[in-house]
Short mmCIF file of C-alpha atoms in Angstrom, two decimals:
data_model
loop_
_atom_site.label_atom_id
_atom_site.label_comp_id
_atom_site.label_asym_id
_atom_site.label_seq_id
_atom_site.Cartn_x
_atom_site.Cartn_y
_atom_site.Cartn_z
CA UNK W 2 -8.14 -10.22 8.34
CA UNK W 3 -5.80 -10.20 11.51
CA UNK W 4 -2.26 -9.30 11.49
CA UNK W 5 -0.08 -11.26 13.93
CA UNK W 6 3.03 -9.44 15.71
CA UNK W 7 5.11 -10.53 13.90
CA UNK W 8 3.85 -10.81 10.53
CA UNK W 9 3.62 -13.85 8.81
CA UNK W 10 2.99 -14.17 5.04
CA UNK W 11 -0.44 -15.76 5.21
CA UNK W 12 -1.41 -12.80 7.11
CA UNK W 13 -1.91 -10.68 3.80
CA UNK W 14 -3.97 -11.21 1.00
CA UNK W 15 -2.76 -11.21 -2.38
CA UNK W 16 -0.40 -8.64 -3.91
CA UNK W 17 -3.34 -7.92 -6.50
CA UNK W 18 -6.22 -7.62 -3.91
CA UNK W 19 -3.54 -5.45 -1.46
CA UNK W 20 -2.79 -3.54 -5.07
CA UNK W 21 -6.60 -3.06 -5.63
CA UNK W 22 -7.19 -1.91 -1.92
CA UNK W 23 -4.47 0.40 -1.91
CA UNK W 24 -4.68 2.26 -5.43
CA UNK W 25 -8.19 2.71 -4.68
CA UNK W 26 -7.57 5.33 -1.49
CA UNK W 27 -4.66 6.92 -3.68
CA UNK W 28 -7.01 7.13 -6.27
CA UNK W 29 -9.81 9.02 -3.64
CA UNK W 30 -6.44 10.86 -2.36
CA UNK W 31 -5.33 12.53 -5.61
CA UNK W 32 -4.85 15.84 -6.76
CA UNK W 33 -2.69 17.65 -8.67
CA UNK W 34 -1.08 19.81 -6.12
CA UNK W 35 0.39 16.24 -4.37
CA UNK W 36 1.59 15.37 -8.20
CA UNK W 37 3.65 18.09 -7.99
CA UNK W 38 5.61 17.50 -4.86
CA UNK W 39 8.54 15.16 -5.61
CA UNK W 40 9.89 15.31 -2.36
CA UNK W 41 8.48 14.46 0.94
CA UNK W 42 5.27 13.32 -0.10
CA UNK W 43 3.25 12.25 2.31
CA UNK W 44 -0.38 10.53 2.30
CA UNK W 45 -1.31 6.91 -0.14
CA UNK W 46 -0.01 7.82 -3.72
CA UNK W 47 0.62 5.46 -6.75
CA UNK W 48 3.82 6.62 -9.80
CA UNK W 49 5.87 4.70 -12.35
CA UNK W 50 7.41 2.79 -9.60
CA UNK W 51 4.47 1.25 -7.46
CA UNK W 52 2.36 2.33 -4.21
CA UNK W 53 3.79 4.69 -1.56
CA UNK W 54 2.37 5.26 1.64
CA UNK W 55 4.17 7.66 4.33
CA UNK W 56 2.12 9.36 7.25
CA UNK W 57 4.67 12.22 7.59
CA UNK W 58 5.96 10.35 11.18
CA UNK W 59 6.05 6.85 12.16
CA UNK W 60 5.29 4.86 9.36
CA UNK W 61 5.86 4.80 5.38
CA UNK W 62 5.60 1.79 2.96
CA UNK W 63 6.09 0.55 -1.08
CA UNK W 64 4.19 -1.95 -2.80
CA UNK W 65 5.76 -2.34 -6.54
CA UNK W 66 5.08 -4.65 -8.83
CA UNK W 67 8.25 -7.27 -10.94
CA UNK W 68 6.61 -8.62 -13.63
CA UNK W 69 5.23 -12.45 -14.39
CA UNK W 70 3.40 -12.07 -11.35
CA UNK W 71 6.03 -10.55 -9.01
CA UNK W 72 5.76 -7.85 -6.21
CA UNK W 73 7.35 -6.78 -3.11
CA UNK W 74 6.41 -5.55 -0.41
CA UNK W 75 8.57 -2.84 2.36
CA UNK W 76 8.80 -0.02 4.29
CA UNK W 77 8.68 0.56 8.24
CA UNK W 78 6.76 1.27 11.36
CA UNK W 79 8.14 2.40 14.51
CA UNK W 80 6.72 -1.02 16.19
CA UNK W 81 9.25 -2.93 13.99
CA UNK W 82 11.97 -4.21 16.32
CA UNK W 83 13.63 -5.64 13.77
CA UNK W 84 16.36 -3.04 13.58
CA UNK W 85 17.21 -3.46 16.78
CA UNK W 86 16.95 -6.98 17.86
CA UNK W 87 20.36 -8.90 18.74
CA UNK W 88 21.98 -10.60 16.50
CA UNK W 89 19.96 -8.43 13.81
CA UNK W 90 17.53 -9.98 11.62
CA UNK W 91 18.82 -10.24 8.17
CA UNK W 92 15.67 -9.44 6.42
CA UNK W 93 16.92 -10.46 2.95
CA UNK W 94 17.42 -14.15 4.06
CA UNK W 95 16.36 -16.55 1.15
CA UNK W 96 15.48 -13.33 -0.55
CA UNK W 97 15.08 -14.12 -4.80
CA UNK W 98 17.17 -12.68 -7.10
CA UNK W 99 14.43 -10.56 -8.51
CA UNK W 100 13.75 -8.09 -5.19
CA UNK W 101 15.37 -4.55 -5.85
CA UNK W 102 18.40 -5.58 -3.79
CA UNK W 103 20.50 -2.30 -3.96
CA UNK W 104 17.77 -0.49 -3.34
CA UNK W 105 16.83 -2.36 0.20
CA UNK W 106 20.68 -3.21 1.03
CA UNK W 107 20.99 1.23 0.96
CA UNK W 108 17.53 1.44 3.29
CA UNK W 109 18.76 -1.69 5.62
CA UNK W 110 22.31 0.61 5.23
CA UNK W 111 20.74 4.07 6.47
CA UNK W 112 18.41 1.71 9.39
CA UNK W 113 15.23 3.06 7.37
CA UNK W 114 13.84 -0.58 6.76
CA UNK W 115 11.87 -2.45 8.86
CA UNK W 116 10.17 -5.79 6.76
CA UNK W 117 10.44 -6.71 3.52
CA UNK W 118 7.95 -9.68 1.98
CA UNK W 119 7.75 -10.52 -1.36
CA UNK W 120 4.83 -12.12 -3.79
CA UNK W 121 5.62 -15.37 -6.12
CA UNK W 122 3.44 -18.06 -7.80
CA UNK W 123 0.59 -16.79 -5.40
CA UNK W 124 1.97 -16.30 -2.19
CA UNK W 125 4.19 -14.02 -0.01
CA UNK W 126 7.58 -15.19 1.42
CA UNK W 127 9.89 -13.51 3.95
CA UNK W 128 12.95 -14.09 5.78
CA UNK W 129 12.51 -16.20 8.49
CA UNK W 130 12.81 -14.29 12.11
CA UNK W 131 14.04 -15.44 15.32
CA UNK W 132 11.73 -16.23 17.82
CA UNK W 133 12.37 -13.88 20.14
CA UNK W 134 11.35 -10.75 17.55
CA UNK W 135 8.34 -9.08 19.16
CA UNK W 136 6.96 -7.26 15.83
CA UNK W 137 7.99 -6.15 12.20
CA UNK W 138 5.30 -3.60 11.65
CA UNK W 139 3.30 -5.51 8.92
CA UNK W 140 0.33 -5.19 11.40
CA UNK W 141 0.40 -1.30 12.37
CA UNK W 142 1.31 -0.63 8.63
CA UNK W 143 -0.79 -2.59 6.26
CA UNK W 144 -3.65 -4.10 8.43
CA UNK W 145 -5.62 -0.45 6.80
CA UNK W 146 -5.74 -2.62 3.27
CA UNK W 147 -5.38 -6.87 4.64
CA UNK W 148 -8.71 -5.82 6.65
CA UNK W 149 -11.77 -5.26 4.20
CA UNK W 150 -13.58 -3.84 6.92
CA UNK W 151 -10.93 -1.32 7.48
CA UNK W 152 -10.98 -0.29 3.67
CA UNK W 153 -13.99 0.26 3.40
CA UNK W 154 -14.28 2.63 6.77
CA UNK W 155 -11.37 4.50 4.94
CA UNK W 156 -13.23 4.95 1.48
CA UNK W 157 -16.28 6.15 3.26
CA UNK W 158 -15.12 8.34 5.74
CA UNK W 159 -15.05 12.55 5.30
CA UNK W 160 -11.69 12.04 3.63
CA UNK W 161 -12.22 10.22 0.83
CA UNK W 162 -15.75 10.54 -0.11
CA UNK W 163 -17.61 7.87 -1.21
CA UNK W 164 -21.14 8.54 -1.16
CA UNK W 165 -22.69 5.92 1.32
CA UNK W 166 -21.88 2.14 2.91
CA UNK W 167 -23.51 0.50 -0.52
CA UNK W 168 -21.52 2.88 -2.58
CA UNK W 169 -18.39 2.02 -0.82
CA UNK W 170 -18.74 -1.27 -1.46
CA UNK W 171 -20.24 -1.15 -4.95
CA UNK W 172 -16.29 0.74 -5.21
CA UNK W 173 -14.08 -1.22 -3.82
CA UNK W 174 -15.78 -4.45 -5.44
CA UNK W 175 -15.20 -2.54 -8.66
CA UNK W 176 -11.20 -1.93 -7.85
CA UNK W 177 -10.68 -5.20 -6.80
CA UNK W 178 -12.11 -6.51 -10.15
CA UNK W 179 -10.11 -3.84 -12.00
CA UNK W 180 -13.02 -2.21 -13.64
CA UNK W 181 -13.51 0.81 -11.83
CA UNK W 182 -14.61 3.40 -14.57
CA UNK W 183 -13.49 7.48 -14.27
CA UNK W 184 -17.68 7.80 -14.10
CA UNK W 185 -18.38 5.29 -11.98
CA UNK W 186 -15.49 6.47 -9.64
CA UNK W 187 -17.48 9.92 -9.62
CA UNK W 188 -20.34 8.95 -9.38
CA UNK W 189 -20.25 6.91 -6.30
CA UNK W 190 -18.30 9.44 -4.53
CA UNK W 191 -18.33 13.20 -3.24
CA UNK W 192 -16.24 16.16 -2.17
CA UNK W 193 -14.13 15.32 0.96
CA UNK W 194 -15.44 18.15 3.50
CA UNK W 195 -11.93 19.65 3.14
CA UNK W 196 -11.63 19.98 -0.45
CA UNK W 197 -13.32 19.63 -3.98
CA UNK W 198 -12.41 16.26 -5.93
CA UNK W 199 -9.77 16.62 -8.64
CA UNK W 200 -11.09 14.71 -11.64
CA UNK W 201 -8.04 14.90 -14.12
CA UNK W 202 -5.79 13.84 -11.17
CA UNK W 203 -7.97 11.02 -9.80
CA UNK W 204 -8.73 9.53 -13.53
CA UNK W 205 -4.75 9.47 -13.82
CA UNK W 206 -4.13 7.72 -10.51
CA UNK W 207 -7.07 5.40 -11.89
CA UNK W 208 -4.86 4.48 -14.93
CA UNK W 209 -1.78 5.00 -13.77
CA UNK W 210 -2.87 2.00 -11.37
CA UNK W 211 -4.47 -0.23 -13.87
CA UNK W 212 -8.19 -0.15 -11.81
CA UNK W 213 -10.28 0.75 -15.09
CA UNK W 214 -8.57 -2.72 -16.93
CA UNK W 215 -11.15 -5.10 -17.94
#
């Protein structure tokens, strides 16, 4: 699935497919050790409050879920010029009443934000941009889980561990249908070459994200 620069809201798939996509390489990413830092986190990680992604450097994003169907998405990639484009682009325009408002207005407040879309009656909305915005950083930031391809070149690779290109798919068809097992997940995956798998923390992660709900 392409991206455009800027995004536009057809450009992702649904906030339960991007869910599934995403909790399934914080899933492959978890261990205890990362449950234990509670600041400056860094890597694809799921808690209480939704999906977190931050590389440590130029990019870092949230997916949470708002009930009856709700989500929204944010965060920021240094290829956003929405910061700094003149007049600024109010990215809360036509915004519903249900988005975490204080929570963005103190990001958009501190220049940390750089898109915000948000999920309704099966499809994504965002404020509408002036023409003469370049990029918001949707692409660079989530084309990793709107691409299928891409997901499943991150599930298989030496970081994450599943066991082959069949297995890989056999595992992400299983996330996206939300009944991804704790065996199945270990059994169609191996040790990263960096580290052994941690079981406990990856069948939390599993839960904690809602993948093993039939």
């Amino acid at each position: 699935m392409t991206i455009n620069r800027p995004g536009r809201p057809g450009d992702l798939p649904s906030a339960q497919v991007l869910w599934a996509r995403w909790a399934l390489v914080a899933v492959l990413e978890a261990t205890a050790e990362k449950e234990r830092r509670a600041h400056h986190r860094t890597g694809t990680w799921v808690d209480g409050t939704g999906l977190h992604l931050d590389d440590s450097g130029c990019t870092w994003w949230s997916l949470t879920p708002r009930g009856e169907g709700r989500w929204v998405l944010f965060g920021e990639d240094e290829s956003s010029g929405c910061r700094w484009h003149e007049p600024p682009v109010d990215l809360l325009a036509g915004a519903p009443a249900w988005l975490p408002h204080q929570e963005l207005a103190d990001l958009l407040e501190g220049s940390e934000l750089g898109c915000v879309y948000w999920f309704e009656d099966g499809a994504w909305a965002r404020a509408p941009y002036p023409d003469t915005l370049d990029d918001d950083g949707l692409d660079c930031g989530m084309s990793r889980f709107a691409d299928r391809a891409d997901v499943l070149r991150t599930i298989a690779d030496d970081e994450h561990g599943a066991t082959s290109a069949a297995d890989a798919e056999t595992l992400l068809a299983h996330a996206e249908n939300h009944r991804l097992t704790p065996e199945l997940l270990m059994s169609l995956t191996r040790d990263p070459h960096w580290r052994r798998r941690d079981r406990p923390a990856m069948t939390r992660a599993l839960e904690q994200a809602g993948l093993d709900r039939r």
